[in-house]
Every structure is written in structure tokens, then in C-alpha cells.
Short mmCIF file of C-alpha atoms in Angstrom, two decimals:
data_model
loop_
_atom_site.label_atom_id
_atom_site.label_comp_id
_atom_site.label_asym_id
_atom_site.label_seq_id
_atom_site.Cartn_x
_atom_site.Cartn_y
_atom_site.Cartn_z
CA UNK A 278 21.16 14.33 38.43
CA UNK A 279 21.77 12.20 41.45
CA UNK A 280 22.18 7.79 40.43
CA UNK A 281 18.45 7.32 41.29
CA UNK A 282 17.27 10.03 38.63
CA UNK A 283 19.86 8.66 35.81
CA UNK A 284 18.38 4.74 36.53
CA UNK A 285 15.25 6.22 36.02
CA UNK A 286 15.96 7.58 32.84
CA UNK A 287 17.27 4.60 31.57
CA UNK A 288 14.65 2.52 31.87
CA UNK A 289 12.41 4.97 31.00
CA UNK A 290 14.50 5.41 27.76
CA UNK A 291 15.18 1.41 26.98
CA UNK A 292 11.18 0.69 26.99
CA UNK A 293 10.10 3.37 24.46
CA UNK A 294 13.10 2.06 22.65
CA UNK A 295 11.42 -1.64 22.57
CA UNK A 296 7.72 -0.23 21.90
CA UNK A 297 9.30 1.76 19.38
CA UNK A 298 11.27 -1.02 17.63
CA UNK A 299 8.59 -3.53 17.65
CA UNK A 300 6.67 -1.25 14.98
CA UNK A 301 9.83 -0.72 12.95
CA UNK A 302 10.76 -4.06 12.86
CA UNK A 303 7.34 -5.68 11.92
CA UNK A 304 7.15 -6.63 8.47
CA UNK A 305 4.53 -6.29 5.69
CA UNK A 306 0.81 -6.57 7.01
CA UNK A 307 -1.48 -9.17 5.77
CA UNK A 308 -4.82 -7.29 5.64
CA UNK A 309 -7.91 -8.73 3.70
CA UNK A 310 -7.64 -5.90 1.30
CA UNK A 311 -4.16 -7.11 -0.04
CA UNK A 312 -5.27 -10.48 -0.10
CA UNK A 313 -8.10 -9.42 -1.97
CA UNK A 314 -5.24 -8.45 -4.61
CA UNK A 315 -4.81 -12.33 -5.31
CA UNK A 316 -5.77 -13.32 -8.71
CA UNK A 317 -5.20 -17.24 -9.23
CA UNK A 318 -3.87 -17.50 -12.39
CA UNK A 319 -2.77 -14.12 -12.66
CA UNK A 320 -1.16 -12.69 -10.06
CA UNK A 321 2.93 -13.31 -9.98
CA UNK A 322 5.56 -14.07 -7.40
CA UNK A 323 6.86 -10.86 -7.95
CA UNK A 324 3.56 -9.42 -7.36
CA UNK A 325 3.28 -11.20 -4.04
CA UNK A 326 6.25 -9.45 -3.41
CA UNK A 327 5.69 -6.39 -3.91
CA UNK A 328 1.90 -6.86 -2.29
CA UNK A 329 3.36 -9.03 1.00
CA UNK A 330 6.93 -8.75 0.99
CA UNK A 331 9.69 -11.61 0.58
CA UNK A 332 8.08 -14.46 2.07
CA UNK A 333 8.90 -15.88 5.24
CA UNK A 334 9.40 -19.63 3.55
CA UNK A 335 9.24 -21.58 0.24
CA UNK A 336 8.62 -25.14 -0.12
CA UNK A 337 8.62 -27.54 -2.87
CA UNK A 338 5.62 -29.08 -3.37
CA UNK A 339 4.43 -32.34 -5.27
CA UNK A 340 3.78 -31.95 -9.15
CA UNK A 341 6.75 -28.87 -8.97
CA UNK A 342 4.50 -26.42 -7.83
CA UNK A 343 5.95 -23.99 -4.04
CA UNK A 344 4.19 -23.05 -1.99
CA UNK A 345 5.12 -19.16 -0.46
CA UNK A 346 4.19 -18.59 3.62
CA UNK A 347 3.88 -15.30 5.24
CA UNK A 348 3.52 -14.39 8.43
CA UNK A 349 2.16 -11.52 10.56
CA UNK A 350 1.88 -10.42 13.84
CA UNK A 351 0.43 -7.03 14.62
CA UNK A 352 3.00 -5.32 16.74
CA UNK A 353 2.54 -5.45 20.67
CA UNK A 354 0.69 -2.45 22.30
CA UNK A 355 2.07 -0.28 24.52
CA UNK A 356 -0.58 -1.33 26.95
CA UNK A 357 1.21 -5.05 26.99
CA UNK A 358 3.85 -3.12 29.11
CA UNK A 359 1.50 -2.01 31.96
CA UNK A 360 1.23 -4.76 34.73
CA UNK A 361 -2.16 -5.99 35.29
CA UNK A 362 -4.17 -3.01 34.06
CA UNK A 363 -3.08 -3.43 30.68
CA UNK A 364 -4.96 -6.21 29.31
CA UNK A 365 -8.09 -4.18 30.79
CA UNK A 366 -6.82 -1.67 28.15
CA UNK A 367 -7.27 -3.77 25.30
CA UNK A 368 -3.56 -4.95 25.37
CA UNK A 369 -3.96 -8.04 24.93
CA UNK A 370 -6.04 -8.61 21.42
CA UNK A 371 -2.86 -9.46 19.24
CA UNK A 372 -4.00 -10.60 16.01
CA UNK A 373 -1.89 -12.33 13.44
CA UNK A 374 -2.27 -13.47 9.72
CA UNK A 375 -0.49 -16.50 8.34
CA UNK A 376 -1.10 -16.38 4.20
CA UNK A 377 -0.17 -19.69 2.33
CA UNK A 378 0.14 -19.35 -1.46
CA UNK A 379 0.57 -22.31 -3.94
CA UNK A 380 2.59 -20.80 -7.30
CA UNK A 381 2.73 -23.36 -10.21
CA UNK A 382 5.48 -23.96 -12.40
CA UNK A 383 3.75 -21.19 -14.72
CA UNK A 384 5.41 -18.50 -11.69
CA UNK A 385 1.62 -17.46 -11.39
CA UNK A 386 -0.58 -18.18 -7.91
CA UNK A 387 -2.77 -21.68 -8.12
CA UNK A 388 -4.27 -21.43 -4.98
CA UNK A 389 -3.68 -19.99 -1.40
CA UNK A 390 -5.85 -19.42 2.10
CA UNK A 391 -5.08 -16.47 4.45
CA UNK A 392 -6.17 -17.38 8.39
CA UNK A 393 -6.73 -15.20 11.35
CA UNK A 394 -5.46 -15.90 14.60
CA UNK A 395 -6.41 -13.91 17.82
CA UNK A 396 -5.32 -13.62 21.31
CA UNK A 397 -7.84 -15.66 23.03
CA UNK A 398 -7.24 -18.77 20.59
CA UNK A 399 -9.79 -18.23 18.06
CA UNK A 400 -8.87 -19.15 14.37
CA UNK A 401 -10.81 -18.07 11.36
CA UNK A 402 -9.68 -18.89 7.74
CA UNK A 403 -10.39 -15.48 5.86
CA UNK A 404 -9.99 -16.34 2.20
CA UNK A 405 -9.37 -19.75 0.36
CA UNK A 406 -9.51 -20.18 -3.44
CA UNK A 407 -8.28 -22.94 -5.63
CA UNK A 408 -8.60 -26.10 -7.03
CA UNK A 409 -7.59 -28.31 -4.70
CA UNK A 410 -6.98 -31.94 -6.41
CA UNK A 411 -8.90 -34.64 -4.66
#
């Protein structure tokens, strides 16, 4: 195989390596059916584990209570790759959840909100249950 060939080959190789990794290294999806799970005053951190995955950050809150963030983002197409035709492909409609749960010094879930967020800018808050104090 003559220099040309073997360059070829390479890149050929070191993209499907990238489309390949970005869906192996993409943690737990958020989908409204695991949220759905949630049961304030019920469910557990180690439930939100299991459900979500170790959480991408914990915060102390006021009154003792943390709050728990996750975070995902559906992995990239492979139609991201291809220049100017792929967005005409649907490539670009990356959609990501961020969930935000409140667990009170009980270890059990007080309150949390999962949102959408899409491509073209376009927020929607899917769930939100609580008592929020005024």
C-alpha cells in the first residue's frame, strides 16, 4: 500500500475511533422515564445511583440538605462529522438533560427538576416536584 493509501486509512480509522468513543464514554441517560422513578420522600441516594449514576456534583445546601446534579448530553451523530450536509441530516439536534435533586438530611429526595436543552437554544423544564420554602 503506497503512503497515500496508508494516510487514508488512518484517518479513516481515527474518526470511527472518535464516533465510536463518544457513545462509550457518555454516561447514564436522563430520560423522562427514569425521572419518573423519583419518589420525594422515598426514593434514596443510592437509588439515584443506581437510576442516574454517581452524580456529576454535590453541594451543601442551607438547612443541611445537598443537592445532587447530573448531566447529559446525547452523544454526537455521526452526521456532525459530514461538512455542510450534515446538519441537513439531522446532525445537529443534540439534546441534553441537566437533573437537579435536593436530598434532606433523612438521605431521601425533597425535591428536584429535570430540564431539556436542545440544539437551537430552546429550554423546557420536564419535571419539578417539591416544596419549595417561600
Amino acid at each position: 500500500m503506497n503512503k497515500k493509501g496508508q494516510t487514508i486509512n488512518s484517518i479513516l480509522a481515527f474518526v470511527a475511533l472518535v464516533c465510536l468513543t463518544s457513545y462509550a464514554t457518555a454516561a447514564e441517560s436522563i430520560t423522562q422515564e427514569k425521572v419518573n422513578q423519583i419518589r420525594p420522600g422515598q426514593t434514596t441516594e443510592e437509588d439515584l445511583i443506581r437510576i442516574f449514576g454517581s452524580p456529576a456534583t454535590e453541594t451543601v445546601c442551607p438547612e443541611a440538605d445537598r443537592s445532587l446534579d447530573w448531566y447529559y448530553v446525547r452523544p454526537i451523530s455521526p452526521q456532525n462529522y459530514i461538512p455542510i450536509i450534515g446538519p441537513a441530516l439531522g446532525g445537529a439536534q443534540v439534546k441534553a438533560w441537566e437533573l437537579w435533586v435536593v436530598i434532606g438530611l433523612n438521605g431521601k429526595v425533597k425535591r428536584y427538576i429535570a430540564y431539556g436543552h436542545y440544539a437551537n437554544g430552546e429550554v423546557k423544564r420536564y419535571i419539578e416536584y417539591g416544596h419549595y420554602p417561600h
